[in-house]
Backbone as a ProteinNet text record, in pm:
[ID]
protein_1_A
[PRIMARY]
XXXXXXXXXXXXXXXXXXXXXXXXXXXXXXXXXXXXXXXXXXXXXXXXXXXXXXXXXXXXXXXXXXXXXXXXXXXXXXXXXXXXXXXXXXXXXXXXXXXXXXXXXXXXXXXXXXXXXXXXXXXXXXXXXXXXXXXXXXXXXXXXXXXXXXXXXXXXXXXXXXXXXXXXXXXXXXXXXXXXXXXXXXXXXXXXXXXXXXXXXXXXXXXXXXXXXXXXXXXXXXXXXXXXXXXXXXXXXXXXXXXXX
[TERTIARY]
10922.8	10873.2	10729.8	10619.9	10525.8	10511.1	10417.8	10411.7	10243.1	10145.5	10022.5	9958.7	9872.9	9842.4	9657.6	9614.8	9471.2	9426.9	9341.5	9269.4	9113.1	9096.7	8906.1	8908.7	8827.9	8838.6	8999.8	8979.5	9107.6	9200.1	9195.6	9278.1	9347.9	9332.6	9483.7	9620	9544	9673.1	9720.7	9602.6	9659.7	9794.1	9729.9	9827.9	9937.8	9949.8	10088.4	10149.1	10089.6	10178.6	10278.7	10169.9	10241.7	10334.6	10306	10425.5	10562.9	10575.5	10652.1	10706.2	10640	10688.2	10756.4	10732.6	10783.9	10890.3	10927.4	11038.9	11118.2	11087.1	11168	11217.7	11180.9	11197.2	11240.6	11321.1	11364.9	11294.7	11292.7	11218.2	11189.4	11090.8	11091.1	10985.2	10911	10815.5	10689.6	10589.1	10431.6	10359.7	10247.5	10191.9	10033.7	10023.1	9872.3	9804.2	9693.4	9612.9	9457.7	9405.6	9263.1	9207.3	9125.4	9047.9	8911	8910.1	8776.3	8621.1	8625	8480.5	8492.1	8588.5	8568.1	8469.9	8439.5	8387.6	8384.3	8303	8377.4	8456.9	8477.8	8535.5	8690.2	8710.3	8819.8	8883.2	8804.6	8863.3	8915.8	8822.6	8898.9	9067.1	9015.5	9172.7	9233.1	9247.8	9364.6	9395.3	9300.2	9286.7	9383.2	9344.1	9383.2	9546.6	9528.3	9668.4	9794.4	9847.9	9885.9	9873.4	9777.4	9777.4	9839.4	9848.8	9905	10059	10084.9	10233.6	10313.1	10220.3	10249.1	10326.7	10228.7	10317.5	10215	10307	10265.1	10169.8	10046.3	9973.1	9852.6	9820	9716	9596.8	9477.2	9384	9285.6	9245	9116.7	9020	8863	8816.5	8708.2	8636.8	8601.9	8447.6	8322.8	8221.3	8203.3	8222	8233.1	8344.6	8375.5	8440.7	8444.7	8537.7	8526.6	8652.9	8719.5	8848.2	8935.3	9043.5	9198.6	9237.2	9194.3	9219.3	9232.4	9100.7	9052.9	9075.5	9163.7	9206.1	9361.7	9451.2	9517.4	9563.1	9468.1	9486.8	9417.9	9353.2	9343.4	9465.8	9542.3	9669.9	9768.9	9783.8	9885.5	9878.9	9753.1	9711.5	9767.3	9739	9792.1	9972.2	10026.8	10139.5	10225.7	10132.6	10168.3	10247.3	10124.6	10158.5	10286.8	10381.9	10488.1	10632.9	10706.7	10838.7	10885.2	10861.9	10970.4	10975.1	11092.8	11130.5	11047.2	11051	10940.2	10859	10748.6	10598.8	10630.6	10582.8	10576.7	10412.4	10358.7	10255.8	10254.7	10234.5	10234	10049.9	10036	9948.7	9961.9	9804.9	9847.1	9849.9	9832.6	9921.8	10014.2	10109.9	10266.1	10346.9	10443	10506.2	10688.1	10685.3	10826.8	10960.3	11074.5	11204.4	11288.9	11350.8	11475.6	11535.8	11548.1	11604.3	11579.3	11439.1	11353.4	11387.8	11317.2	11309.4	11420.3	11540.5	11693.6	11705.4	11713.3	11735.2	11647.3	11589.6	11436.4	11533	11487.2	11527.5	11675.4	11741.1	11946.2	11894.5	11839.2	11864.1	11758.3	11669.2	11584.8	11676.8	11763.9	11797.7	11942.6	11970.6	12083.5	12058.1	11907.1	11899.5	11803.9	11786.2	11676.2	11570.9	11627.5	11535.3	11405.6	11401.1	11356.1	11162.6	11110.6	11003.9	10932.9	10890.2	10824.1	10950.9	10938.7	11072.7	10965.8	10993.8	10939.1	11034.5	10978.2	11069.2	11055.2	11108.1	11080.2	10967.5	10873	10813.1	10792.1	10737.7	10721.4	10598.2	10512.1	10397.7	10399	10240.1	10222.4	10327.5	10350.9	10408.4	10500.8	10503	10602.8	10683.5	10650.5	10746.5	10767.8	10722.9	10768.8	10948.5	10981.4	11145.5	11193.8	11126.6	11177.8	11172.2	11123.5	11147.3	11232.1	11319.4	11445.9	11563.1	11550	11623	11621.5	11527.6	11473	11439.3	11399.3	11362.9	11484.7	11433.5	11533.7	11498.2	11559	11542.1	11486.8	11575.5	11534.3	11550.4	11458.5	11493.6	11478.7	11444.9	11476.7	11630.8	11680.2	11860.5	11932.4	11895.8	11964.1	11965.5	11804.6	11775.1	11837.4	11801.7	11859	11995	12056.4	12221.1	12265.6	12207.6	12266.1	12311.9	12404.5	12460.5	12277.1	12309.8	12189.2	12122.8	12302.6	12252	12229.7	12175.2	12101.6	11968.4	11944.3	11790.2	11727.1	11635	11539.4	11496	11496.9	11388.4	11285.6	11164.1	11082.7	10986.4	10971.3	10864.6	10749.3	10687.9	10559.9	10493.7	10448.6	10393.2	10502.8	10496.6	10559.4	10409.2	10358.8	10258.4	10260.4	10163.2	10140.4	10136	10175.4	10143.3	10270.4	10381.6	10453.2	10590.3	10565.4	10615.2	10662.8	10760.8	10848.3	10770.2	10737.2	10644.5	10783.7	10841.4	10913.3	10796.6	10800	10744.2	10760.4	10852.2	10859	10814.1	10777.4	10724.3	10600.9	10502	10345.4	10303.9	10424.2	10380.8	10375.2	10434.5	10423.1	10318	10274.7	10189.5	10048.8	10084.6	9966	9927.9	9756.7	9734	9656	9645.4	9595.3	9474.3	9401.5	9282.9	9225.1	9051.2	8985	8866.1	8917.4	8795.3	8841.5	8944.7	8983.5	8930.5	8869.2	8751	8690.6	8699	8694.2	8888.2	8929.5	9070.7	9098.2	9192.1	9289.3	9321.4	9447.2	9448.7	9509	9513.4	9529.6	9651.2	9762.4	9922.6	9912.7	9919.7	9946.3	9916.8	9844.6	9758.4	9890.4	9914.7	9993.2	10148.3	10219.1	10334.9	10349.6	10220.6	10253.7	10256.2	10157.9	10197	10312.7	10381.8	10511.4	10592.1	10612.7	10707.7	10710.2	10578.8	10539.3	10604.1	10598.3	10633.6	10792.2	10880.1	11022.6	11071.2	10989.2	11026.9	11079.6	11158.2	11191.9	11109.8	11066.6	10961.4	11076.3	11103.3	11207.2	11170	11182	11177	11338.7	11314.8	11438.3	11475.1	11594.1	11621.7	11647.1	11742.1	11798.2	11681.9	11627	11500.2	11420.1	11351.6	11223.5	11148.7	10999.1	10913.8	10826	10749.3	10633.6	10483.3	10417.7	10323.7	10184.7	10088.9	9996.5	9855	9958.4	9877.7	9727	9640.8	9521	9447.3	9424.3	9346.7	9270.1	9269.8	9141.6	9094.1	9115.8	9079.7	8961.8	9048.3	8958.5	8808.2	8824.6	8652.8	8564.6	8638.3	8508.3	8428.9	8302.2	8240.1	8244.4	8286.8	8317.7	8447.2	8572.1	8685.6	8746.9	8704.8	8783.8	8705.1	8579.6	8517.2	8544.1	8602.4	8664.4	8787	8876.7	9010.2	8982.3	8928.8	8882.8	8842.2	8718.8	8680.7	8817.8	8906.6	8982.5	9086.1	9125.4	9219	9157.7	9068.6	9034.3	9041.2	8989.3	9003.9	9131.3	9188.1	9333.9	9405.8	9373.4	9441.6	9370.4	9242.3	9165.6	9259.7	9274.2	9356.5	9510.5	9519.9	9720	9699.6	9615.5	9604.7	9540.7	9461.2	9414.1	9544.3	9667.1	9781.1	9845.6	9843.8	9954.8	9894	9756.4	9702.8	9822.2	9827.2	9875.5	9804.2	9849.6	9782.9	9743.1
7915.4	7961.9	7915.2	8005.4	8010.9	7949.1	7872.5	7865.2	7837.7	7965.9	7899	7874.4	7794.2	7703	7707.3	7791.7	7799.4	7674	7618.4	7519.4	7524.8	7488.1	7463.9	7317.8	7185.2	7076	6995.7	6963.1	6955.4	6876.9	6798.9	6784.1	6613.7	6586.4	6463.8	6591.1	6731.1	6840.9	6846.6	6857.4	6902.2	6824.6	6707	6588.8	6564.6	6590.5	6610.7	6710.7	6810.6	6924.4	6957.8	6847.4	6841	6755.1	6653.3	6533.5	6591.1	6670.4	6708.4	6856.1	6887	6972.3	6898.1	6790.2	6760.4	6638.6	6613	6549.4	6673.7	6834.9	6875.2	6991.9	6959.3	7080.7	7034.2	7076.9	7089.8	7095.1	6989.6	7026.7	7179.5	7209.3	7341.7	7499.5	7391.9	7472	7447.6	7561.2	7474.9	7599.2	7503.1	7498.3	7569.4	7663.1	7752.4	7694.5	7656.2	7578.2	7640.2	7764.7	7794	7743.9	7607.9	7526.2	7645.1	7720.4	7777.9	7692	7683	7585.7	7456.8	7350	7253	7147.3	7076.1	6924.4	6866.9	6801.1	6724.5	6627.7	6578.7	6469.3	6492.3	6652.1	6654.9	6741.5	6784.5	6854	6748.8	6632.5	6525.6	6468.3	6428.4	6366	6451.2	6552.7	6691.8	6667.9	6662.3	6678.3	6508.7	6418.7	6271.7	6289.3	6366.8	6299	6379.2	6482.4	6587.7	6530	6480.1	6426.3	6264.1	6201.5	6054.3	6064.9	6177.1	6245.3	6305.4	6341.6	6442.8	6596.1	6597.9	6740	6857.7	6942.5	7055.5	7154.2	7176.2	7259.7	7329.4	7486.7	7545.2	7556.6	7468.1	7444.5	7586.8	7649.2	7770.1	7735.4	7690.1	7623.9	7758	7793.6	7865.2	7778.6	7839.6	7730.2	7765	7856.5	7906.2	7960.3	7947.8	7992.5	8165.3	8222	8330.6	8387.2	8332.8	8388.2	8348.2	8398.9	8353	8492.7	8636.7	8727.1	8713.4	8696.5	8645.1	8548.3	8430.6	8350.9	8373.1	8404.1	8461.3	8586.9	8642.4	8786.1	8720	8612.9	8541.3	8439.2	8417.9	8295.7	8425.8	8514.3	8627	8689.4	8710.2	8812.1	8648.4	8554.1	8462.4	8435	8410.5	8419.8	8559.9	8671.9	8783.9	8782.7	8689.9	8679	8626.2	8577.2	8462.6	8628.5	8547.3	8625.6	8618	8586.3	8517.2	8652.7	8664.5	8736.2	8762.2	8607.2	8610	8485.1	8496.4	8416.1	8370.6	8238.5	8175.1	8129.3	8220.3	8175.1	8057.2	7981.7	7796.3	7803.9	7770.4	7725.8	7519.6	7515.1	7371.1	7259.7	7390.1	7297.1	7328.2	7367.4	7366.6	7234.1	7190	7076.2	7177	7196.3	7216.6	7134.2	7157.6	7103.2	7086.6	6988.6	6975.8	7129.8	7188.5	7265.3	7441.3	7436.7	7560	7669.9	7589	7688.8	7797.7	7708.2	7753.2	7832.4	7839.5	7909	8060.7	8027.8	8115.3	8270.1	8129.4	8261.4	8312.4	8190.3	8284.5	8409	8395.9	8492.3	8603.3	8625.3	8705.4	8788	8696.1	8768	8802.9	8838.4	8884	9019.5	9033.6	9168.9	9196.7	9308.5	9366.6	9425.7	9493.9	9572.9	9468.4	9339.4	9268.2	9277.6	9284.6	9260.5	9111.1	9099.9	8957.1	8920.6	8783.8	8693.1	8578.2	8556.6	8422.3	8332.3	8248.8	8186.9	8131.3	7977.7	7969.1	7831.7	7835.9	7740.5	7619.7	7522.3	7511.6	7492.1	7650.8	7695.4	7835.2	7913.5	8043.9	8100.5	8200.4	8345.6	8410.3	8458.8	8530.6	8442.7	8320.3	8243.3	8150.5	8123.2	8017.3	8006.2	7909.5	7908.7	7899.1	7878.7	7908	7985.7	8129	8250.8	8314.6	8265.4	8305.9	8196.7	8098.9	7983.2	7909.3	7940.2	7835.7	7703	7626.5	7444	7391.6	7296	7253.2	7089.8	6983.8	6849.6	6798.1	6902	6856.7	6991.1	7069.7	7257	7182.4	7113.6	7140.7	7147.5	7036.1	6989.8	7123.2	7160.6	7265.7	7400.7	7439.4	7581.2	7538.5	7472.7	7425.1	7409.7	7397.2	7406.6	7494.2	7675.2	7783.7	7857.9	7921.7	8016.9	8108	8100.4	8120.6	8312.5	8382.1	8481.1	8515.5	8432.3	8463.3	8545.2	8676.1	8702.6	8773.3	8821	8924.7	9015.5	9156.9	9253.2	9276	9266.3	9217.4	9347.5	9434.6	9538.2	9507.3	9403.1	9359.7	9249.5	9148.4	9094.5	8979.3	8941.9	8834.1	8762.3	8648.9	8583.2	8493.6	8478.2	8443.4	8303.4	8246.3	8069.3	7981	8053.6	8031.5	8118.9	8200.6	8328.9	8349.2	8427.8	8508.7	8629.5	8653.7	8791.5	8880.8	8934.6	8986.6	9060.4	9075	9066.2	9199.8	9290.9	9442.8	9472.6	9456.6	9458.2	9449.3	9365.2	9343.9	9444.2	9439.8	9574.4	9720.8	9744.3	9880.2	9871.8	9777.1	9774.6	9752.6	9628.3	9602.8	9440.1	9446.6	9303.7	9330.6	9195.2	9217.2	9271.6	9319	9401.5	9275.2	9288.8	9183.8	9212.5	9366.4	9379.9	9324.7	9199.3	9125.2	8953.3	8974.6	8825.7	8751	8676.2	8561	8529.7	8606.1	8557.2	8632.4	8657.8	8689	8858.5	8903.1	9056.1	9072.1	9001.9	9063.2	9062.7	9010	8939.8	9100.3	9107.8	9174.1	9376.5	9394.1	9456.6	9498.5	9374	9428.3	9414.5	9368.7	9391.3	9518.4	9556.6	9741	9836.6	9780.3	9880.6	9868.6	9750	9724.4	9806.4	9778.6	9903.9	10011.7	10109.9	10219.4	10262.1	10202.1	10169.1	10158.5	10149.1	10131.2	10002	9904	9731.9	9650.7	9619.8	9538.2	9418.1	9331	9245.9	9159.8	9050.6	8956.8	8815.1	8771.7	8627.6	8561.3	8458.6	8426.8	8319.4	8328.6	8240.3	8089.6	8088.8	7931.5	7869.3	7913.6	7846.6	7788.8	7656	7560.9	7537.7	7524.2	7400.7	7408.4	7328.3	7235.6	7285.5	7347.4	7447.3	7387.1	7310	7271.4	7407.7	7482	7627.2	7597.1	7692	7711.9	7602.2	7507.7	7386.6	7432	7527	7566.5	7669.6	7765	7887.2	7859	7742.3	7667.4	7572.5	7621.5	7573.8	7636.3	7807.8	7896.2	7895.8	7868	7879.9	8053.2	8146.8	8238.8	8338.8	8225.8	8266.2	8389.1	8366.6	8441.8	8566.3	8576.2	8709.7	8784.1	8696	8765.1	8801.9	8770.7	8800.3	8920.3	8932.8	9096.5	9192.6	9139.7	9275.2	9309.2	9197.2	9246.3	9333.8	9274	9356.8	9517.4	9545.8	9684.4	9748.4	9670.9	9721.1	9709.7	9660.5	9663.6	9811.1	9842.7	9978	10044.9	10064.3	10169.3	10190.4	10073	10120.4	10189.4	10126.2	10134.8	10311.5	10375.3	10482.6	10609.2	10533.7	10567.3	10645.3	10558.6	10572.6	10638.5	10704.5	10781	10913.4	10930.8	11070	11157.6	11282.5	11377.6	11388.2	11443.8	11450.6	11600.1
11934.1	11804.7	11784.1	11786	11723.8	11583.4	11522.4	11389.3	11383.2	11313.6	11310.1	11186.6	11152	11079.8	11093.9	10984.3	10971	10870.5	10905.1	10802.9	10787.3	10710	10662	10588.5	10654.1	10611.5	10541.9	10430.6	10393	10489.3	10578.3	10658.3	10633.5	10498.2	10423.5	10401.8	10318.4	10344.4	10494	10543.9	10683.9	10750.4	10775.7	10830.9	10746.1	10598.4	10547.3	10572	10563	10615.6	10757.6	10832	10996.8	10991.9	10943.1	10900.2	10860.2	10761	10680.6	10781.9	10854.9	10971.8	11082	11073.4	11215.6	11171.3	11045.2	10968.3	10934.9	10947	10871.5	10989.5	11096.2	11213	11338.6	11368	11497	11613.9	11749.1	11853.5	11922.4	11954.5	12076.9	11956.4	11861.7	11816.1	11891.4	11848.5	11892.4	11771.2	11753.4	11671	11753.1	11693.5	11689.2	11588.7	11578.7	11522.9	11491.1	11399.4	11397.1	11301	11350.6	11249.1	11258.5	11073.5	11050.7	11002.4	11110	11098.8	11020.4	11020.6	10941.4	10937.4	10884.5	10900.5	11039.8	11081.6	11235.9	11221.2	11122.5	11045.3	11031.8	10975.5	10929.7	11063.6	11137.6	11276.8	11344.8	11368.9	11481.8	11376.2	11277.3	11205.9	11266.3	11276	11274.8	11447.6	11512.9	11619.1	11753.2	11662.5	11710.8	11651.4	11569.5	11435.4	11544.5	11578.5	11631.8	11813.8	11882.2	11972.6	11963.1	11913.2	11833.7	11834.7	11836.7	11730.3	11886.1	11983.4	12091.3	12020.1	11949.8	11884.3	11977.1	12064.9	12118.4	11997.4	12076.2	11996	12039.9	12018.5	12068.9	11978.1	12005.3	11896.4	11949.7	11862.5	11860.6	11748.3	11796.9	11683.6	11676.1	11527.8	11493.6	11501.6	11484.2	11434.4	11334.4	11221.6	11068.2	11028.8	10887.9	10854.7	10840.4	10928.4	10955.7	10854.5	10816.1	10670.5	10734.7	10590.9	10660.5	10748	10724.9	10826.2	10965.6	10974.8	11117.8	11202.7	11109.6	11207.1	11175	11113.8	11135	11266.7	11263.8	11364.8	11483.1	11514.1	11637.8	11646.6	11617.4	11640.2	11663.1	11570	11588.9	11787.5	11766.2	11950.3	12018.5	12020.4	12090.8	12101.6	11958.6	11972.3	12043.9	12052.2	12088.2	12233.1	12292.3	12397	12492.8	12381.9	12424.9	12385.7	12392.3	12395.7	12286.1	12168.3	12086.2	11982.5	11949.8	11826.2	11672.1	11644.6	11513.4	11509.4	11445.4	11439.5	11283	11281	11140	11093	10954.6	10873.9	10816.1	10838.3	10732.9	10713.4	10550	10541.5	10510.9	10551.8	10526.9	10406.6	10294	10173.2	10137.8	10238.8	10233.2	10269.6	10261.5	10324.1	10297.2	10470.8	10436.4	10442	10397.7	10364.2	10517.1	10505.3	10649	10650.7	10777.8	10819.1	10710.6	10698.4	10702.5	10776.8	10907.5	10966.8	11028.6	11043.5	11081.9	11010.1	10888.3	10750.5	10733.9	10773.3	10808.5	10882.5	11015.7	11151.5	11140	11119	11077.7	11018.7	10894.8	10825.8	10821.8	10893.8	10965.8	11091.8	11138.3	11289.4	11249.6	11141.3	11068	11025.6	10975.2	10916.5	10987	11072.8	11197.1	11094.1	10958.3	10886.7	10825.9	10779.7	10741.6	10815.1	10755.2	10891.5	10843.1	10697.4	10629.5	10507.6	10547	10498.6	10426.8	10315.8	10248.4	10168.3	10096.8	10042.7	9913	9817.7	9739.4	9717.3	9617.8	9599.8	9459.8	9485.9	9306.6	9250.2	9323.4	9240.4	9290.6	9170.1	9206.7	9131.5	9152.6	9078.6	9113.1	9205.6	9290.2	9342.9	9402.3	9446.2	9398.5	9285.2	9167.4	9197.6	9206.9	9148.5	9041	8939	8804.4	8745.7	8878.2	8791.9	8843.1	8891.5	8970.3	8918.7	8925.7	8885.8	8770.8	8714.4	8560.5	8617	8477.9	8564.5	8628.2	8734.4	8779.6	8780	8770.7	8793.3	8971	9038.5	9167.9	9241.1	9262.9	9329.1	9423.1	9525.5	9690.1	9696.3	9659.8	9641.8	9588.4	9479.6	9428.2	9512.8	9528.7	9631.6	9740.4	9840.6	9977.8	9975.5	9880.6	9854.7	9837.6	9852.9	9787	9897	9891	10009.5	10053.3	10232.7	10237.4	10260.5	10159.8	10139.2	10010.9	9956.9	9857.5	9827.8	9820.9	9841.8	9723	9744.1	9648.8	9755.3	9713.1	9793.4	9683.8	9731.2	9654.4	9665.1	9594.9	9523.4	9560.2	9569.7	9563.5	9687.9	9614.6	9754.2	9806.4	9927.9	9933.3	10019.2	9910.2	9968.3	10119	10192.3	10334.8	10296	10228.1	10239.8	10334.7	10355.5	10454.2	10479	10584.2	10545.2	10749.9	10740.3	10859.1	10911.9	11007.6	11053.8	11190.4	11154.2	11227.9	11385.3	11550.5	11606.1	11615.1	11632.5	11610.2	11536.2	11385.1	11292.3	11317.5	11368.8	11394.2	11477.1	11616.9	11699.3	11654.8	11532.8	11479.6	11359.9	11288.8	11171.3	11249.1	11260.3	11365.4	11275.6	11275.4	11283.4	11072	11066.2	10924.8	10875.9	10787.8	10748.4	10716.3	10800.5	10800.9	10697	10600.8	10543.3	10401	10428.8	10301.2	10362.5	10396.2	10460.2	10271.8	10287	10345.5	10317.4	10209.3	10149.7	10043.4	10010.8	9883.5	9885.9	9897.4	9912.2	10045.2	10102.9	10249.9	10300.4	10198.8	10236.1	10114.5	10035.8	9961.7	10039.7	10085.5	10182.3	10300.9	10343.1	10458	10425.4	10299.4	10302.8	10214.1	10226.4	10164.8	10269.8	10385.3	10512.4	10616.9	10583.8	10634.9	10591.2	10457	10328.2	10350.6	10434.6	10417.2	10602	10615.6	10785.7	10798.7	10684.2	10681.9	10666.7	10671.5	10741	10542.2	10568.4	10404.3	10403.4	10286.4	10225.6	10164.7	10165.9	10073.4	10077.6	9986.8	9978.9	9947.4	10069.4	10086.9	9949.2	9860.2	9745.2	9721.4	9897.7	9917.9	9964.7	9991.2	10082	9983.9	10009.2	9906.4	9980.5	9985.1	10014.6	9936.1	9923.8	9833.6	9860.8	9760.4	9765.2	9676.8	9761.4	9656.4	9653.2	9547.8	9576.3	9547.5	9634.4	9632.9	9631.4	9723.9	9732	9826.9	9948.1	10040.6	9919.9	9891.9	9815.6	9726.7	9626.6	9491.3	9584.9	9705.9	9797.4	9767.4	9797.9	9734	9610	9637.4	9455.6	9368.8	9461.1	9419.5	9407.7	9352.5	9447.8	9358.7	9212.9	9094.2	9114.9	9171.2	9157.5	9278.6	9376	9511.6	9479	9446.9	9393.3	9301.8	9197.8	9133.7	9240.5	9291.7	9408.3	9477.7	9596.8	9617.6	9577.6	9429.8	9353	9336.4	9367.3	9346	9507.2	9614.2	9716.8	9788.4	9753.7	9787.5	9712.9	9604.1	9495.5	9570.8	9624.6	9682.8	9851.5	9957.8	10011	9977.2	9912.5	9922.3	9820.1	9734.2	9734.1	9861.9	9891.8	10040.9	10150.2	10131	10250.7	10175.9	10076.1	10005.4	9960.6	10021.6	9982.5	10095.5	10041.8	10125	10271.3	10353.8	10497.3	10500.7
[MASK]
+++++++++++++++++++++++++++++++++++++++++++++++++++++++++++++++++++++++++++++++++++++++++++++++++++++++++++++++++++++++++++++++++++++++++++++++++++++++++++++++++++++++++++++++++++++++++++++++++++++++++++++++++++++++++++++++++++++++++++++++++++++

């Protein structure tokens, strides 16, 4: 199993996030790794921390930040290359829960129609759990305790912050639209051409991990006015694919 992991500086998230991957996962993953141009500072931590750990991993270093597209769709053509069924998105202010990923793939390799599988978090919108569950005192305990066919088919987006990429699925959609550079739009973007493609979008219910949303994003000094542009170029595609032929 593939799992890749784009970063830009940031790397105290980083090294928690691997921590909390490798407390919460099972041997016989490896880790794709596209550091977009960070710090040298925060590349070596990442770089010693992961070698320290002997955690298997394919580093691709960018010298700028080239977006989350782009290094995304360079870890994807790499994972392409291996055999495996499905590829896992982790960003690295995620920290996931004991036995994720099991939960993940069971229930991915249960339903063939599935192509992007996500899950629940305790931030953001869509994967908020208290908009599925209400407050909870302790949602990992509670979510992680639920029959794990619990789901949503989800209308809308299921965000890339740590998310299931079915591999039949990539080979028929293809790779992500890079004309959503530097970020925001582009998860949203492609679980509409999945939809349109036949492939189902769900976020899985039993499933938790820990989401310190938007801590690379909130880097950009222009992130709220990128998120508008996108929001329009995203309606401009997704009307785009539904003109008549």
């Amino acid at each position: 199993m593939d799992i890749i992991i784009p970063t830009w500086n940031n790397s105290d998230l980083t090294i928690q996030c691997l921590l909390a991957l490798k407390k919460g996962t099972e041997p016989g993953y490896r880790i794709i790794w596209i550091d977009n141009g960070s710090e040298p500072k925060h590349r070596t931590m990442v770089q010693d921390w992961m070698t320290f750990q002997r955690q298997p991993f394919m580093p691709i270093f960018f010298d700028e930040n080239l977006g989350f597209s782009k290094a995304i769709n360079r870890g994807l053509a790499m994972a392409l290359m291996a055999q495996g069924p499905e590829i896992i998105l982790l960003n690295n202010d995620v920290q996931v829960t004991p036995g994720w990923l099991e939960k993940f793939t069971s229930y991915a390799e249960a339903h063939p129609k599935i192509g992007i599988l996500g899950c629940l978090t305790n931030s953001g919108a869509v994967q908020s759990y208290k908009r599925y569950w209400g407050p909870r005192p302790n949602p990992e305990k509670f979510i992680n305790g639920l029959d794990p066919l619990a789901t949503r088919i989800t209308g809308g987006c299921v965000p890339f912050s740590c998310v299931l990429l079915k591999r039949a699925m990539i080979d028929q959609v293809g790779l992500l639209d890079e004309d959503f550079s530097p970020c925001l739009g582009e998860d949203d973007d492609y679980c509409d051409r999945a939809r349109l493609g036949g492939w189902r979008t769900e976020i899985l219910l039993s499933l938790f991990v820990y989401h310190d949303h938007r801590r690379t994003v909130e880097l950009l000094p222009n992130w709220q006015a990128l998120q508008a542009d996108h929001r329009n170029l995203l309606l401009k595609k997704m009307a785009a694919r539904r003109k008549p032929k």
